Amino acid sequence: NAGVMQNPRHLVRRRGQEARLRCSPMKGHSHVYWYRQLPEEGLKFMVYLQKENIIDESGMPKERFSAEFPKEGPSILRIQQVVRGDSAAYFCASSLRTANTGELFFGEGSRLTVL
Amino acid sequence: RKEVEQDPGPFNVPEGATVAFNCTYSNSASQSFFWYRQDCRKEPKLLMSVYSSGNEDGRFTAQLNRASQYISLLIRDSKLSDSATYLCVVNRNNDMRFGAGTRLTVKP
């Protein structure tokens, strides 16, 4: 049973380009979370999605960032017109629909570097 | 005020020491609580849940005080392999919020 799959693992972009990060949750999981982690800092909540719905996006910057979790396919975190400050590790996690057990299963992260 | 606050450390302790981490949370409606562990440049992984009655898993003991909105983690007989960042996590309606983490280094 494959775990949470994120790709790409590493992404390099120049300022002004777009970054697309993909996350395939564990099989059967319909809750997806995105977190950002800056070097030497903790995880910062960005967005919480269920299939086709954004439940909480209070951690997402108002501009340039968007997320989706379509009925079919992976969840996508999209960053438009990237700036150097967007350089970070972006972690995706998933959980079971009915689980309130707290066990989030994390992917290995996508590390974005903006030149 | 941050939703989940932790002392960032670092805590540098010798092998065999006992070390305690604390965490406070701001939302009294929070429903469940956890400690995660994150190794350097790796993804976080669940360490243990935290209950008001206190719970123990080997050398690890977690405690929750709902009245004070306070969570703790105690590690006894520290091992070199315990070196990591420990993340306090608070859950409300499946919305999981992480503290910034407390870094622990166990030295020989």
XYZ file of N, CA and C in Angstrom:
669
model
N 0.849 -1.178 0.000
C 0.000 0.000 0.000
C 0.890 1.235 0.000
N 0.911 1.932 -1.118
C 1.805 3.073 -1.247
C 1.429 4.151 -0.248
N 2.433 4.850 0.224
C 2.191 5.967 1.117
C 1.818 7.203 0.330
N 1.900 8.348 0.996
C 1.604 9.610 0.339
C 2.741 9.910 -0.642
N 2.381 10.179 -1.856
C 3.398 10.416 -2.884
C 3.378 11.879 -3.284
N 4.532 12.496 -3.201
C 4.644 13.882 -3.637
C 5.639 13.955 -4.787
N 5.320 14.790 -5.728
C 6.301 15.064 -6.781
C 6.095 16.452 -7.342
N 7.163 17.072 -7.793
C 8.521 16.539 -7.763
C 9.124 16.624 -6.365
N 10.148 15.872 -6.108
C 10.812 15.953 -4.810
C 11.625 17.245 -4.699
N 12.186 17.632 -5.802
C 12.963 18.870 -5.849
C 12.559 19.631 -7.098
N 12.393 20.929 -6.921
C 11.975 21.774 -8.041
C 12.745 23.083 -7.965
N 13.336 23.467 -9.077
C 14.050 24.741 -9.155
C 13.315 25.634 -10.141
N 13.020 26.839 -9.717
C 12.330 27.799 -10.573
C 13.043 29.141 -10.476
N 12.918 29.912 -11.556
C 13.414 31.287 -11.537
C 12.278 32.197 -11.107
N 12.629 33.322 -10.559
C 11.619 34.295 -10.141
C 10.656 34.592 -11.283
N 9.379 34.595 -10.939
C 8.359 34.889 -11.939
C 7.753 33.665 -12.599
N 8.395 32.509 -12.458
C 7.838 31.288 -13.039
C 6.771 30.704 -12.125
N 6.142 29.654 -12.610
C 5.105 28.969 -11.838
C 5.652 27.654 -11.289
N 5.203 27.312 -10.095
C 5.546 26.013 -9.512
C 4.258 25.239 -9.259
N 4.265 23.989 -9.653
C 3.130 23.091 -9.392
C 3.623 21.888 -8.621
N 3.046 21.686 -7.468
C 3.436 20.574 -6.615
C 2.249 19.623 -6.507
N 2.538 18.341 -6.657
C 1.462 17.349 -6.685
C 1.543 16.411 -5.495
N 0.384 15.980 -5.061
C 0.306 15.090 -3.913
C -0.781 14.056 -4.141
N -0.386 12.798 -4.109
C -1.359 11.705 -4.167
C -1.500 11.129 -2.781
N -2.670 11.249 -2.158
C -2.824 10.750 -0.786
C -2.789 9.231 -0.743
N -2.730 8.709 0.447
C -2.809 7.258 0.611
C -4.173 6.779 0.123
N -4.205 5.550 -0.324
C -5.443 4.977 -0.847
C -6.524 5.028 0.226
N -7.683 5.544 -0.169
C -8.804 5.599 0.766
C -8.867 6.873 1.592
N -7.818 7.693 1.518
C -7.803 8.941 2.280
C -8.429 10.049 1.455
N -9.358 10.776 2.060
C -9.996 11.862 1.326
C -9.697 13.233 1.932
N -8.877 13.257 2.983
C -8.494 14.532 3.584
C -7.044 14.798 3.230
N -6.766 15.979 2.719
C -5.405 16.350 2.339
C -5.046 17.686 2.965
N -3.839 17.768 3.444
C -3.337 18.983 4.072
C -2.028 19.369 3.385
N -1.815 20.651 3.244
C -0.522 21.160 2.773
C 0.089 22.025 3.868
N 1.391 21.804 4.069
C 2.150 22.585 5.032
C 3.414 23.103 4.360
N 3.882 24.242 4.833
C 5.150 24.790 4.340
C 6.143 24.805 5.506
N 7.373 24.457 5.187
C 8.409 24.489 6.215
C 9.621 25.222 5.672
N 9.936 26.343 6.312
C 11.135 27.087 5.942
C 12.323 26.465 6.662
N 13.538 26.651 6.152
C 14.719 26.069 6.798
C 14.784 26.458 8.269
N 15.013 25.479 9.113
C 15.170 25.675 10.558
C 13.897 26.183 11.229
N 12.760 26.048 10.568
C 11.496 26.482 11.175
C 10.497 25.330 11.207
N 9.377 25.569 11.891
C 8.354 24.542 12.016
C 7.422 24.496 10.825
N 6.495 23.551 10.871
C 5.492 23.401 9.829
C 4.432 24.495 9.964
N 4.154 25.145 8.853
C 3.111 26.171 8.840
C 1.944 25.655 8.018
N 0.793 25.591 8.642
C -0.406 25.139 7.951
C -0.723 26.071 6.782
N -1.082 25.484 5.658
C -1.480 26.299 4.514
C -2.954 26.087 4.190
N -3.309 24.826 3.901
C -4.663 24.569 3.429
C -5.058 23.142 3.746
N -6.364 22.974 3.954
C -6.949 21.657 4.245
C -8.064 21.438 3.225
N -7.985 20.317 2.526
C -8.961 20.040 1.470
C -9.553 18.648 1.636
N -10.776 18.526 1.210
C -11.380 17.221 0.967
C -11.701 17.179 -0.514
N -12.096 16.030 -0.986
C -12.338 15.879 -2.429
C -13.223 17.015 -2.954
N -12.692 17.762 -3.869
C -13.380 18.839 -4.583
C -13.741 20.030 -3.695
N -13.314 20.035 -2.459
C -13.670 21.143 -1.572
C -12.454 21.656 -0.807
N -12.361 22.965 -0.689
C -11.393 23.575 0.208
C -12.099 23.815 1.533
N -11.603 23.185 2.588
C -12.256 23.286 3.893
C -11.724 24.486 4.677
N -10.408 24.663 4.625
C -9.785 25.756 5.387
C -8.546 26.189 4.635
N -8.526 27.415 4.179
C -7.346 27.925 3.474
C -6.781 29.128 4.204
N -6.987 29.178 5.493
C -6.585 30.342 6.270
C -5.075 30.542 6.310
N -4.312 29.510 5.992
C -2.861 29.636 6.006
C -2.249 29.955 4.652
N -3.078 30.098 3.655
C -2.584 30.362 2.307
C -2.416 31.862 2.111
N -1.286 32.271 1.553
C -1.168 33.683 1.156
C -2.307 34.042 0.198
N -2.751 35.287 0.298
C -3.938 35.702 -0.468
C -3.673 35.745 -1.968
N -2.441 35.978 -2.337
C -2.122 36.099 -3.757
C -1.124 35.022 -4.156
N -1.183 34.627 -5.374
C -0.242 33.743 -6.079
C -0.370 32.282 -5.700
N -0.974 31.962 -4.579
C -1.080 30.572 -4.130
C -2.505 30.064 -4.323
N -2.602 28.819 -4.808
C -3.906 28.185 -4.892
C -3.727 26.683 -4.718
N -4.810 26.028 -4.321
C -4.761 24.574 -4.125
C -6.065 23.975 -4.588
N -5.973 22.735 -5.040
C -7.167 22.011 -5.432
C -6.965 20.536 -5.144
N -8.096 19.854 -5.026
C -8.089 18.406 -4.829
C -9.285 17.888 -5.633
N -9.047 17.624 -6.915
C -10.159 17.251 -7.793
C -10.698 15.857 -7.488
N -11.836 15.577 -8.064
C -12.474 14.275 -7.865
C -11.549 13.149 -8.305
N -10.878 13.373 -9.408
C -9.910 12.398 -9.903
C -8.535 13.041 -9.938
N -7.537 12.303 -9.548
C -6.180 12.821 -9.651
C -5.664 13.393 -8.349
N -4.411 13.831 -8.381
C -3.773 14.283 -7.145
C -4.227 15.673 -6.727
N -3.879 16.020 -5.521
C -4.031 17.404 -5.071
C -2.868 18.210 -5.656
N -3.167 19.439 -6.008
C -2.159 20.319 -6.609
C -2.038 21.584 -5.771
N -0.811 21.934 -5.444
C -0.526 23.250 -4.868
C 0.189 24.047 -5.949
N -0.372 25.180 -6.290
C 0.146 25.983 -7.393
C 0.628 27.326 -6.857
N 1.833 27.672 -7.228
C 2.395 28.967 -6.845
C 2.744 29.717 -8.123
N 2.071 30.813 -8.323
C 2.332 31.610 -9.523
C 3.368 32.694 -9.224
N 4.114 33.066 -10.248
C 5.080 34.169 -10.154
C 5.932 34.045 -8.892
N 6.626 32.939 -8.796
C 7.374 32.649 -7.572
C 8.405 33.730 -7.272
N 8.636 33.915 -5.966
C 9.668 34.829 -5.478
C 10.609 34.035 -4.582
N 11.767 34.632 -4.269
C 12.768 33.897 -3.497
C 12.210 33.431 -2.155
N 11.343 34.212 -1.564
C 10.771 33.850 -0.270
C 9.889 32.614 -0.304
N 9.545 32.147 -1.503
C 8.739 30.917 -1.616
C 9.600 29.671 -1.466
N 10.913 29.842 -1.475
C 11.798 28.683 -1.323
C 11.548 28.028 0.032
N 11.198 26.761 0.009
C 10.822 26.047 1.235
C 10.576 24.586 0.883
N 10.352 23.799 1.927
C 9.854 22.436 1.727
C 8.346 22.476 1.893
N 7.631 21.884 0.957
C 6.173 21.833 1.014
C 5.768 20.385 1.251
N 5.137 20.163 2.399
C 4.724 18.814 2.774
C 3.220 18.658 2.583
N 2.876 17.525 2.055
C 1.474 17.131 1.940
C 1.244 15.987 2.922
N 0.050 15.964 3.499
C -0.317 14.867 4.394
C -1.753 14.476 4.106
N -2.080 13.220 4.386
C -3.461 12.772 4.199
C -3.942 12.008 5.425
N -5.258 11.940 5.554
C -5.844 11.165 6.643
C -7.147 10.535 6.156
N -7.601 9.552 6.909
C -8.849 8.869 6.592
C -10.038 9.791 6.812
N -11.094 9.546 6.105
C -12.286 10.397 6.200
C -12.801 10.494 7.627
N -12.891 9.350 8.262
C -13.541 9.353 9.559
C -12.559 9.421 10.718
N -11.291 9.502 10.409
C -10.306 9.417 11.489
C -10.208 10.728 12.236
N -10.328 10.626 13.546
C -9.977 11.767 14.370
C -8.824 11.346 15.271
N -8.079 10.347 14.736
C -7.016 9.778 15.556
C -5.753 10.614 15.514
N -5.740 11.584 14.622
C -4.570 12.452 14.549
C -3.448 11.925 13.700
N -3.633 10.726 13.152
C -2.514 10.214 12.392
C -2.578 10.741 10.978
N -1.770 11.735 10.739
C -1.550 12.234 9.391
C -0.372 11.482 8.810
N -0.527 11.083 7.578
C 0.565 10.414 6.886
C 1.178 11.428 5.923
N 2.439 11.695 6.129
C 3.103 12.721 5.342
C 3.854 12.128 4.157
N 3.880 12.889 3.096
C 4.795 12.599 2.003
C 6.191 13.077 2.377
N 7.142 12.786 1.499
C 8.527 13.147 1.783
C 8.817 14.611 1.493
N 7.840 15.318 0.972
C 7.996 16.744 0.751
C 8.500 17.075 -0.646
N 8.170 18.280 -1.056
C 8.715 18.834 -2.303
C 9.523 20.067 -1.924
N 10.778 20.046 -2.305
C 11.653 21.173 -1.942
C 11.779 22.121 -3.130
N 11.245 23.311 -2.930
C 11.251 24.323 -3.980
C 12.393 25.298 -3.726
N 13.181 25.516 -4.764
C 14.238 26.521 -4.718
C 13.955 27.545 -5.805
N 13.880 28.799 -5.396
C 13.652 29.880 -6.361
C 14.948 30.663 -6.517
N 15.431 30.707 -7.747
C 16.699 31.390 -8.010
C 16.487 32.871 -8.279
N -1.368 35.823 19.012
C -0.861 34.635 19.722
C -0.927 33.428 18.808
N 0.163 32.632 18.791
C 0.173 31.442 17.956
C -0.820 30.428 18.486
N -1.356 29.636 17.581
C -2.351 28.643 17.981
C -1.727 27.536 18.838
N -0.507 27.164 18.503
C 0.207 26.132 19.258
C 1.613 26.665 19.515
N 2.002 26.728 20.783
C 3.301 27.300 21.123
C 4.183 26.277 21.825
N 5.427 26.242 21.391
C 6.407 25.355 22.007
C 7.695 26.116 22.232
N 8.454 25.698 23.227
C 9.808 26.191 23.427
C 10.662 25.589 22.310
N 11.318 26.414 21.483
C 12.055 25.852 20.346
C 13.312 25.095 20.731
N 13.789 25.312 21.978
C 15.039 24.682 22.381
C 16.221 25.427 21.770
N 17.331 24.792 21.464
C 17.492 23.346 21.523
C 17.756 22.821 22.937
N 17.343 21.596 23.134
C 17.662 20.880 24.354
C 18.834 19.950 24.029
N 19.927 20.135 24.725
C 21.106 19.276 24.549
C 21.291 18.492 25.837
N 21.099 17.178 25.784
C 21.152 16.365 26.997
C 22.070 15.177 26.776
N 22.639 14.641 27.863
C 23.469 13.445 27.732
C 22.590 12.197 27.634
N 23.166 11.165 27.081
C 22.468 9.878 27.043
C 22.034 9.489 28.444
N 20.830 8.939 28.532
C 20.340 8.497 29.832
C 19.562 9.537 30.600
N 19.620 10.775 30.142
C 18.911 11.856 30.849
C 17.406 11.756 30.625
N 16.679 12.419 31.513
C 15.237 12.596 31.345
C 14.996 14.031 30.874
N 14.161 14.172 29.883
C 13.903 15.509 29.330
C 12.403 15.685 29.131
N 11.927 16.905 29.368
C 10.490 17.191 29.252
C 10.264 18.367 28.321
N 9.258 18.234 27.472
C 8.868 19.297 26.555
C 7.453 19.743 26.898
N 7.215 21.030 26.735
C 5.895 21.581 27.012
C 5.313 22.238 25.780
N 4.004 22.342 25.796
C 3.287 22.933 24.668
C 1.997 23.544 25.193
N 1.637 24.715 24.706
C 0.341 25.300 25.053
C -0.431 25.573 23.775
N -1.758 25.541 23.877
C -2.603 25.810 22.717
C -3.654 26.831 23.090
N -4.117 27.562 22.095
C -4.980 28.712 22.388
C -6.464 28.416 22.222
N -6.825 27.423 21.417
C -8.229 27.182 21.127
C -8.806 26.143 22.081
N -9.657 26.585 22.984
C -10.199 25.675 23.993
C -11.137 24.634 23.381
N -11.556 24.832 22.139
C -12.427 23.858 21.473
C -11.639 22.731 20.816
N -10.338 22.751 20.945
C -9.512 21.686 20.365
C -9.931 20.347 20.937
N -9.899 19.339 20.075
C -10.501 18.058 20.440
C -9.488 16.971 20.767
N -8.393 16.951 20.043
C -7.429 15.882 20.261
C -6.015 16.417 20.037
N -5.066 15.677 20.603
C -3.725 16.210 20.768
C -2.708 15.106 20.535
N -1.553 15.505 19.970
C -0.580 14.492 19.558
C 0.818 15.061 19.647
N 1.776 14.153 19.720
C 3.170 14.505 19.515
C 3.657 13.796 18.254
N 4.322 14.572 17.412
C 4.965 14.026 16.228
C 6.470 14.205 16.388
N 7.197 13.400 15.624
C 8.649 13.516 15.603
C 9.085 13.789 14.167
N 10.050 14.701 14.022
C 10.587 14.969 12.693
C 12.099 14.920 12.746
N 12.679 14.008 11.971
C 14.124 13.956 11.831
C 14.561 14.967 10.773
N 15.837 15.324 10.833
C 16.352 16.379 9.962
C 16.082 16.062 8.491
N 15.412 16.986 7.807
C 15.134 16.898 6.381
C 14.247 15.699 6.020
N 13.484 15.247 7.011
C 12.532 14.160 6.762
C 11.116 14.642 7.046
N 10.143 13.789 6.724
C 8.769 14.146 7.015
C 8.413 13.842 8.465
N 7.450 14.550 9.032
C 7.014 14.261 10.401
C 6.290 12.917 10.470
N 6.428 12.274 11.627
C 5.723 10.999 11.847
C 5.109 11.007 13.238
N 3.928 10.389 13.337
C 3.230 10.352 14.617
C 4.040 9.596 15.654
N 4.252 10.221 16.805
C 4.928 9.576 17.931
C 3.894 8.954 18.872
N 2.960 9.780 19.328
C 1.924 9.267 20.211
C 0.789 10.269 20.369
N -0.370 9.723 20.725
C -1.509 10.572 21.073
C -1.360 11.021 22.525
N -2.135 12.026 22.889
C -2.068 12.576 24.241
C -3.461 12.583 24.842
N -3.611 11.991 26.020
C -4.913 11.909 26.676
C -4.854 12.565 28.047
N -6.008 13.018 28.509
C -6.075 13.681 29.818
C -5.613 12.759 30.944
N -5.848 11.479 30.774
C -5.471 10.519 31.815
C -3.972 10.240 31.785
N -3.304 10.766 30.778
C -1.875 10.491 30.622
C -1.681 9.147 29.946
N -0.705 9.067 29.102
C -0.422 7.778 28.463
C 1.067 7.596 28.264
N 1.438 6.337 28.269
C 2.849 5.991 28.255
C 3.106 5.001 27.137
N 4.246 5.187 26.478
C 4.658 4.239 25.448
C 6.147 4.034 25.613
N 6.487 2.995 26.351
C 7.898 2.742 26.627
C 8.497 3.863 27.451
N 9.516 4.503 26.892
C 10.208 5.574 27.621
C 9.506 6.929 27.497
N 8.428 6.960 26.754
C 7.737 8.218 26.462
C 6.419 8.303 27.237
N 6.205 9.456 27.878
C 4.959 9.703 28.600
C 4.391 11.042 28.154
N 3.127 11.035 27.785
C 2.469 12.269 27.356
C 1.339 12.600 28.314
N 1.104 13.890 28.488
C 0.069 14.329 29.427
C -0.649 15.540 28.850
N -1.945 15.603 29.130
C -2.767 16.728 28.666
C -3.476 17.347 29.872
N -3.447 18.658 29.953
C -4.219 19.379 30.956
C -5.145 20.331 30.207
N -6.405 19.918 30.067
C -7.357 20.722 29.275
C -7.645 22.060 29.933
N -7.697 22.080 31.248
C -8.032 23.326 31.954
C -6.978 24.391 31.682
N -5.721 23.963 31.654
C -4.619 24.901 31.423
C -4.240 24.991 29.958
N -4.849 24.140 29.134
C -4.530 24.095 27.695
C -3.032 23.863 27.509
N -2.575 22.791 28.112
C -1.151 22.500 28.223
C -0.924 21.013 27.938
N 0.131 20.748 27.174
C 0.469 19.374 26.800
C 1.947 19.161 27.110
N 2.291 17.969 27.543
C 3.694 17.704 27.839
C 4.131 16.360 27.259
N 5.432 16.244 27.081
C 6.046 14.988 26.652
C 7.289 14.778 27.499
N 7.384 13.618 28.102
C 8.531 13.265 28.930
C 9.254 12.097 28.289
N 10.556 12.229 28.135
C 11.367 11.145 27.593
C 12.345 10.723 28.678
N 12.265 9.475 29.052
C 13.186 8.935 30.065
C 14.310 8.177 29.390
N 15.458 8.101 30.080
C 16.584 7.304 29.597
C 16.868 7.610 28.122
N 17.143 8.863 27.821
C 17.329 9.323 26.439
C 18.376 8.499 25.703
N 18.064 8.226 24.447
C 18.981 7.521 23.551
C 19.481 8.493 22.485
N 20.624 8.166 21.894
C 21.130 8.987 20.796
C 20.090 9.106 19.679
N 19.363 8.015 19.471
C 18.370 7.976 18.387
C 17.140 8.833 18.670
N 17.029 9.362 19.887
C 15.905 10.261 20.192
C 16.147 11.665 19.641
N 17.354 11.943 19.174
C 17.663 13.269 18.631
C 16.767 13.547 17.431
N 15.992 14.606 17.542
C 15.010 14.952 16.517
C 14.314 16.233 16.962
N 13.373 16.677 16.154
C 12.496 17.783 16.548
C 11.142 17.203 16.897
N 10.609 17.602 18.037
C 9.338 17.079 18.530
C 8.255 18.144 18.348
N 7.216 17.763 17.637
C 6.154 18.686 17.242
C 4.887 18.404 18.031
N 4.356 19.428 18.642
C 3.080 19.337 19.351
C 1.979 19.622 18.331
N 0.930 18.810 18.330
C -0.111 18.935 17.313
C -1.481 18.965 17.975
N -2.304 19.894 17.516
C -3.643 20.083 18.083
C -4.665 19.942 16.964
N -5.701 19.197 17.235
C -6.690 18.887 16.193
C -8.077 19.374 16.589
N -8.756 20.020 15.637
C -10.160 20.382 15.848
C -10.885 20.165 14.537
N -11.857 19.262 14.552
C -12.628 18.949 13.345
C -11.728 18.580 12.169
N -10.778 17.732 12.431
C -9.850 17.244 11.409
C -8.921 18.324 10.873
N -8.885 19.451 11.506
C -7.975 20.533 11.124
C -6.787 20.477 12.077
N -5.663 19.994 11.569
C -4.495 19.716 12.409
C -3.522 20.881 12.352
N -3.169 21.402 13.543
C -2.222 22.513 13.595
C -0.981 22.098 14.375
N 0.166 22.433 13.804
C 1.437 22.012 14.386
C 2.124 23.177 15.101
N 2.774 22.855 16.223
C 3.694 23.806 16.813
C 4.968 23.857 15.984
N 5.804 24.833 16.285
C 7.046 25.004 15.525
C 8.087 23.945 15.865
N 7.865 23.213 16.971
C 8.764 22.117 17.291
C 9.814 22.482 18.321
N 10.237 21.463 19.056
C 11.331 21.591 20.014
C 12.433 20.647 19.585
N 13.616 21.201 19.413
C 14.731 20.382 18.932
C 15.457 19.743 20.108
N 15.663 18.447 19.994
C 16.399 17.691 21.018
C 17.646 17.088 20.393
N 18.775 17.257 21.075
C 20.009 16.569 20.707
C 20.485 15.787 21.923
N 20.609 14.488 21.756
C 21.128 13.624 22.816
C 22.579 13.314 22.493
N 23.461 13.593 23.445
C 24.894 13.445 23.189
C 25.459 12.267 23.981
N 26.506 11.643 23.434
C 27.107 10.493 24.141
C 27.725 10.921 25.463
